[in-house]
C-alpha positions as semicolon CSV with decimal commas, in nm:
position;residue;x (nm);y (nm);z (nm)
1;M;0,000;0,030;-0,014
2;V;0,106;0,343;-0,105
3;N;0,194;0,590;0,178
4;S;-0,050;0,876;0,115
5;N;0,260;1,145;0,251
6;T;0,516;0,930;0,010
7;I;0,256;0,979;-0,324
8;A;0,198;1,381;-0,174
9;G;0,596;1,393;-0,081
10;D;0,666;1,296;-0,536
11;A;0,427;1,516;-0,632
12;A;0,567;1,805;-0,423
13;G;0,938;1,678;-0,594
14;R;0,770;1,711;-0,951
15;G;0,607;2,068;-0,894
16;A;1,007;2,140;-0,772
17;S;1,154;1,993;-1,091
18;I;0,852;2,160;-1,348
19;P;1,086;2,521;-1,443
20;K;0,945;2,810;-1,383
21;Y;0,855;2,967;-1,715
22;S;0,901;3,414;-1,645
23;T;1,097;3,526;-1,942
24;R;0,909;3,737;-2,231
25;I;1,097;3,392;-2,439
26;A;0,876;3,120;-2,216
27;Q;0,587;3,369;-2,219
28;I;0,567;3,347;-2,640
29;V;0,617;2,964;-2,569
30;N;0,340;2,886;-2,378
31;S;0,101;3,151;-2,505
32;A;-0,202;2,961;-2,713
33;L;-0,118;3,112;-3,067
34;Y;0,230;3,009;-3,032
35;R;0,075;2,654;-2,989
36;H;-0,121;2,671;-3,224
37;T;0,048;2,771;-3,496
38;L;0,461;2,677;-3,493
39;G;0,445;2,530;-3,145
40;A;0,204;2,202;-3,346
41;A;0,458;2,227;-3,720
42;V;0,769;2,166;-3,441
43;E;0,609;1,883;-3,250
44;S;0,571;1,627;-3,615
45;R;0,867;1,594;-3,852
46;I;0,667;1,753;-4,161
47;G;0,631;1,996;-4,017
48;R;1,012;2,021;-3,901
49;V;1,084;1,982;-4,268
50;I;0,939;2,256;-4,383
51;L;1,082;2,481;-4,123
52;L;1,425;2,391;-4,188
53;A;1,365;2,415;-4,583
54;G;1,109;2,715;-4,586
55;V;1,299;2,958;-4,615
56;P;1,649;2,806;-4,828
57;L;1,421;2,727;-5,067
58;I;1,249;3,102;-5,033
59;W;1,543;3,230;-5,090
60;L;1,629;3,056;-5,403
61;I;1,301;3,079;-5,568
62;M;1,280;3,407;-5,500
63;L;1,614;3,583;-5,538
64;H;1,755;3,304;-5,799
65;I;1,528;3,188;-5,974
66;G;1,260;3,440;-6,009
67;P;1,432;3,643;-6,170
68;I;1,612;3,398;-6,386
69;Y;1,237;3,274;-6,513
70;Q;1,117;3,649;-6,559
71;M;1,448;3,724;-6,744
72;L;1,360;3,433;-6,982
73;K;0,982;3,514;-7,032
74;I;1,133;3,837;-7,117
75;S;1,356;3,759;-7,403
76;L;1,099;3,531;-7,576
77;L;0,855;3,772;-7,594
78;S;0,849;4,050;-7,945
79;H;0,773;4,360;-7,707
80;Y;0,835;4,467;-7,343
81;P;0,754;4,683;-7,202
82;I;0,428;4,620;-7,379
83;Q;0,254;4,936;-7,439
84;P;-0,150;4,969;-7,460
85;G;-0,278;4,875;-7,776
86;V;0,064;4,697;-7,868
87;G;0,093;4,309;-7,869
88;S;0,318;4,087;-7,804
89;H;0,425;3,754;-7,902
90;F;0,666;3,464;-7,816
91;T;0,956;3,426;-8,047
92;L;1,294;3,312;-8,072
93;A;1,409;3,610;-8,313
94;N;1,574;3,771;-7,955
95;Y;1,772;3,517;-7,978
96;A;1,898;3,512;-8,359
97;I;2,024;3,827;-8,303
98;F;2,293;3,696;-8,187
99;F;2,388;3,436;-8,407
100;R;2,299;3,622;-8,735
101;E;2,492;3,929;-8,651
102;S;2,841;3,839;-8,579
103;L;2,953;4,186;-8,420
104;Y;2,838;4,110;-8,089
105;F;3,095;3,803;-8,088
106;T;3,326;3,976;-8,041
107;P;3,266;4,127;-7,636
108;L;3,159;3,804;-7,572
109;I;3,434;3,661;-7,656
110;K;3,646;3,954;-7,532
111;S;3,454;3,897;-7,200
112;F;3,558;3,484;-7,145
113;V;3,957;3,614;-7,242
114;F;4,008;3,884;-6,959
115;A;3,803;3,609;-6,743
116;T;4,006;3,395;-6,791
117;A;4,305;3,592;-6,726
118;A;4,193;3,755;-6,469
119;T;4,086;3,454;-6,292
120;A;4,518;3,278;-6,344
121;I;4,662;3,593;-6,313
122;T;4,464;3,604;-5,968
123;L;4,550;3,281;-5,905
124;V;4,870;3,267;-5,878
125;V;4,878;3,659;-5,673
126;V;4,661;3,494;-5,450
127;Y;4,769;3,146;-5,386
128;P;5,125;3,272;-5,237
129;V;4,934;3,533;-4,942
130;A;4,699;3,255;-4,874
131;Y;4,972;2,996;-4,785
132;Y;5,195;3,237;-4,652
133;V;4,862;3,351;-4,391
134;A;4,715;2,945;-4,386
135;K;5,134;2,785;-4,243
136;I;5,380;3,089;-4,216
137;V;5,176;3,245;-3,958
138;K;5,150;3,102;-3,638
139;P;4,795;2,977;-3,502
140;E;4,722;3,243;-3,281
141;G;4,798;3,556;-3,507
142;R;4,618;3,389;-3,848
143;S;4,244;3,548;-3,738
144;K;4,412;3,885;-3,707
145;A;4,618;3,866;-4,058
146;L;4,343;3,763;-4,206
147;L;4,081;4,021;-4,093
148;L;4,363;4,267;-4,192
149;L;4,331;4,132;-4,576
150;L;3,991;4,153;-4,549
151;V;3,957;4,551;-4,414
152;P;3,986;4,658;-4,785
153;F;3,681;4,515;-4,877
154;W;3,477;4,699;-4,600
155;A;3,456;4,918;-4,864
156;G;3,200;4,976;-5,140
157;E;3,294;4,805;-5,541
158;L;3,293;5,145;-5,691
159;I;3,548;5,327;-5,422
160;R;3,821;5,024;-5,420
161;T;3,757;5,118;-5,826
162;F;3,808;5,481;-5,809
163;S;4,096;5,403;-5,542
164;V;4,171;5,220;-5,893
165;I;4,196;5,558;-6,021
166;M;4,345;5,777;-5,816
167;L;4,596;5,484;-5,795
168;L;4,678;5,424;-6,230
169;A;4,619;5,853;-6,333
170;N;4,871;6,059;-6,481
171;R;4,914;6,187;-6,132
172;G;4,862;5,911;-5,937
173;A;5,027;5,775;-5,666
174;V;5,227;5,525;-5,955
175;N;5,340;5,795;-6,167
176;V;5,433;5,981;-5,914
177;L;5,658;5,781;-5,774
178;L;5,828;5,665;-6,062
179;R;5,887;6,035;-6,204
180;E;6,026;6,135;-5,775
181;I;6,267;5,843;-5,872
182;G;6,369;5,948;-6,213
183;L;6,254;5,646;-6,403
184;I;6,021;5,870;-6,665
185;D;6,006;6,194;-6,757
186;R;5,638;6,230;-6,884
187;P;5,309;5,990;-6,763
188;I;5,314;5,616;-6,829
189;P;4,918;5,622;-6,978
190;M;4,794;5,328;-6,802
191;L;4,438;5,447;-6,719
192;Y;4,183;5,343;-6,982
193;T;4,308;5,031;-7,090
194;S;4,369;4,649;-7,060
195;F;4,581;4,721;-6,854
196;S;4,410;4,896;-6,593
197;L;4,099;4,716;-6,636
198;G;4,329;4,379;-6,537
199;F;4,462;4,544;-6,265
200;G;4,122;4,646;-6,124
201;L;3,956;4,301;-6,231
202;V;4,175;4,133;-5,978
203;Y;4,239;4,395;-5,715
204;L;3,848;4,347;-5,735
205;I;3,725;4,029;-5,695
206;C;4,089;3,865;-5,514
207;L;3,867;3,819;-5,215
208;Y;3,645;3,510;-5,356
209;M;4,011;3,364;-5,470
210;L;4,139;3,454;-5,102
211;L;3,889;3,218;-4,902
212;P;3,853;2,943;-5,089
213;L;4,257;2,867;-5,117
214;Y;4,269;2,993;-4,744
215;S;4,020;2,707;-4,652
216;A;4,181;2,406;-4,820
217;I;4,567;2,461;-4,767
218;E;4,484;2,519;-4,383
219;K;4,346;2,198;-4,356
220;I;4,714;2,039;-4,484
221;P;4,802;1,826;-4,205
222;T;5,140;1,954;-4,129
223;Q;5,274;1,596;-4,106
224;Y;5,292;1,499;-4,465
225;L;5,496;1,829;-4,494
226;D;5,695;1,736;-4,246
227;A;5,788;1,354;-4,319
228;A;5,812;1,462;-4,704
229;S;6,097;1,704;-4,619
230;D;6,259;1,457;-4,325
231;L;6,255;1,191;-4,660
232;G;6,415;1,434;-4,878
233;A;6,201;1,623;-5,045
234;G;6,290;1,953;-5,169
235;P;6,036;2,270;-5,123
236;F;5,952;2,187;-5,541
237;T;5,850;1,832;-5,439
238;R;5,633;1,905;-5,158
239;F;5,463;2,199;-5,270
240;R;5,408;1,914;-5,603
241;R;5,293;1,613;-5,506
242;I;5,112;1,781;-5,125
243;I;5,047;2,092;-5,095
244;L;4,878;2,181;-5,440
245;P;4,680;1,812;-5,460
246;L;4,554;1,860;-5,150
247;S;4,479;2,250;-5,259
248;K;4,312;2,155;-5,555
249;D;3,983;2,195;-5,406
250;G;4,016;2,541;-5,313
251;I;4,186;2,572;-5,627
252;V;3,897;2,486;-5,793
253;S;3,636;2,679;-5,586
254;G;3,817;3,012;-5,589
255;C;3,891;3,033;-5,965
256;S;3,481;2,925;-6,087
257;L;3,394;3,233;-5,794
258;V;3,645;3,490;-5,981
259;F;3,501;3,394;-6,327
260;L;3,201;3,408;-6,284
261;T;3,252;3,747;-6,107
262;C;3,472;3,826;-6,380
263;I;3,204;3,715;-6,642
264;G;3,010;3,967;-6,536
265;V;3,108;4,223;-6,413
266;F;3,014;4,582;-6,518
267;A;3,107;4,925;-6,332
268;T;3,464;4,841;-6,347
269;P;3,468;4,819;-6,672
270;M;3,306;5,144;-6,711
271;L;3,547;5,320;-6,510
272;L;3,865;5,140;-6,581
273;G;3,840;4,998;-6,998
274;G;3,891;5,239;-7,297
275;P;3,715;5,218;-7,588
276;N;3,900;4,904;-7,682
277;T;3,805;4,660;-7,412
278;V;3,437;4,697;-7,378
279;L;3,271;4,379;-7,251
280;F;2,997;4,205;-7,299
281;P;2,737;4,300;-6,957
282;E;2,836;4,677;-7,184
283;T;2,620;4,586;-7,464
284;I;2,384;4,397;-7,278
285;S;2,333;4,738;-7,096
286;G;2,290;4,943;-7,401
287;F;1,930;4,721;-7,527
288;F;1,839;4,853;-7,183
289;H;1,888;5,191;-7,138
290;G;1,907;5,299;-7,531
291;A;1,580;5,189;-7,614
292;S;1,293;5,068;-7,390
293;D;1,170;4,805;-7,704
294;K;1,518;4,606;-7,655
295;W;1,454;4,466;-7,330
296;P;1,399;4,118;-7,469
297;V;1,707;4,137;-7,701
298;G;1,937;4,252;-7,334
299;A;1,733;3,979;-7,208
300;A;1,832;3,710;-7,412
301;F;2,193;3,854;-7,468
302;A;2,201;3,814;-7,081
303;L;2,078;3,462;-7,085
304;I;2,327;3,347;-7,361
305;M;2,595;3,503;-7,182
306;L;2,475;3,312;-6,811
307;V;2,453;2,998;-7,008
308;T;2,788;2,983;-7,187
309;A;2,951;3,128;-6,857
310;L;2,790;2,771;-6,706
311;I;2,900;2,590;-6,947
312;A;3,267;2,717;-6,894
313;A;3,309;2,674;-6,539
314;G;3,180;2,328;-6,552
315;I;3,368;2,205;-6,763
316;F;3,654;2,329;-6,614
317;M;3,490;2,229;-6,277
318;R;3,539;1,911;-6,409
319;L;3,824;1,823;-6,592
320;V;4,011;1,998;-6,321
321;G;3,851;1,891;-5,994
322;G;3,653;1,629;-6,107
323;K;3,783;1,321;-6,005
324;K;3,969;1,212;-5,609
325;R;4,319;1,063;-5,670
326;S;4,556;0,990;-5,388
327;A;4,822;1,262;-5,304
328;F;5,121;1,025;-5,372
């Protein structure tokens, strides 16, 4: 027989273990509105899946798939914006303009050449920096070194572009320095050339290469390098047989990000490039700014650039980072 005092004691103990909800969050959780909406969804497995996948799906649809779908729809229309009394129908004529007019091939090819060259130069320039921060700097100082490298990127793209203009102008820092040390008598025209455009692109996008490379190189076990050194491998052999293969994922990610960013960059070529450096995004913008009835042509050209850039990036990722192979 259970003693009544024992039951009363157990009840008192359970009551003492129940938390006292006195915070604002606890009041919200205990409210009827929360229990019948979000609380009910959390209690079921399907509800939890919907809640977890809902935000990424909304972000993907609203910010990525939605604009591309709208651009695809506009590119297939004969007229856009649709004026009152003017009909519009679906057509492929806007895409045919690109393949019929050969003058549009040159800016597209030039964009791919600039993007490829800028990606290769950025990799060569940034790789030693990423290796130095990831392996040479002491672990307790890596965060500070990485933070110092990221400080210039706190400013906007236009501000950094104008800083390049002030650096490369006829009265800029580079020409003033060369004239002060007696190397030149007259300023070297560097602005509005392919050099200024390439320099500006590398400066603006090197962050996209730095972070993937740093992440990949930092994960390489130091014991591998020590063991190879003990076995007589020189610096170049260690780099070729260990560091480079094990940092391949960072190279592929960084190159893909830099290439896809370069291929669609718009403001930098307008500010740093000259008449001989017109890239495909500038050609596309002309259809949107020149006359409103050319929007479908501009949308078609933008989709052509998007598809070709994704195909090129996919081929690069397949060729360079396709199969995982041992580093030894």
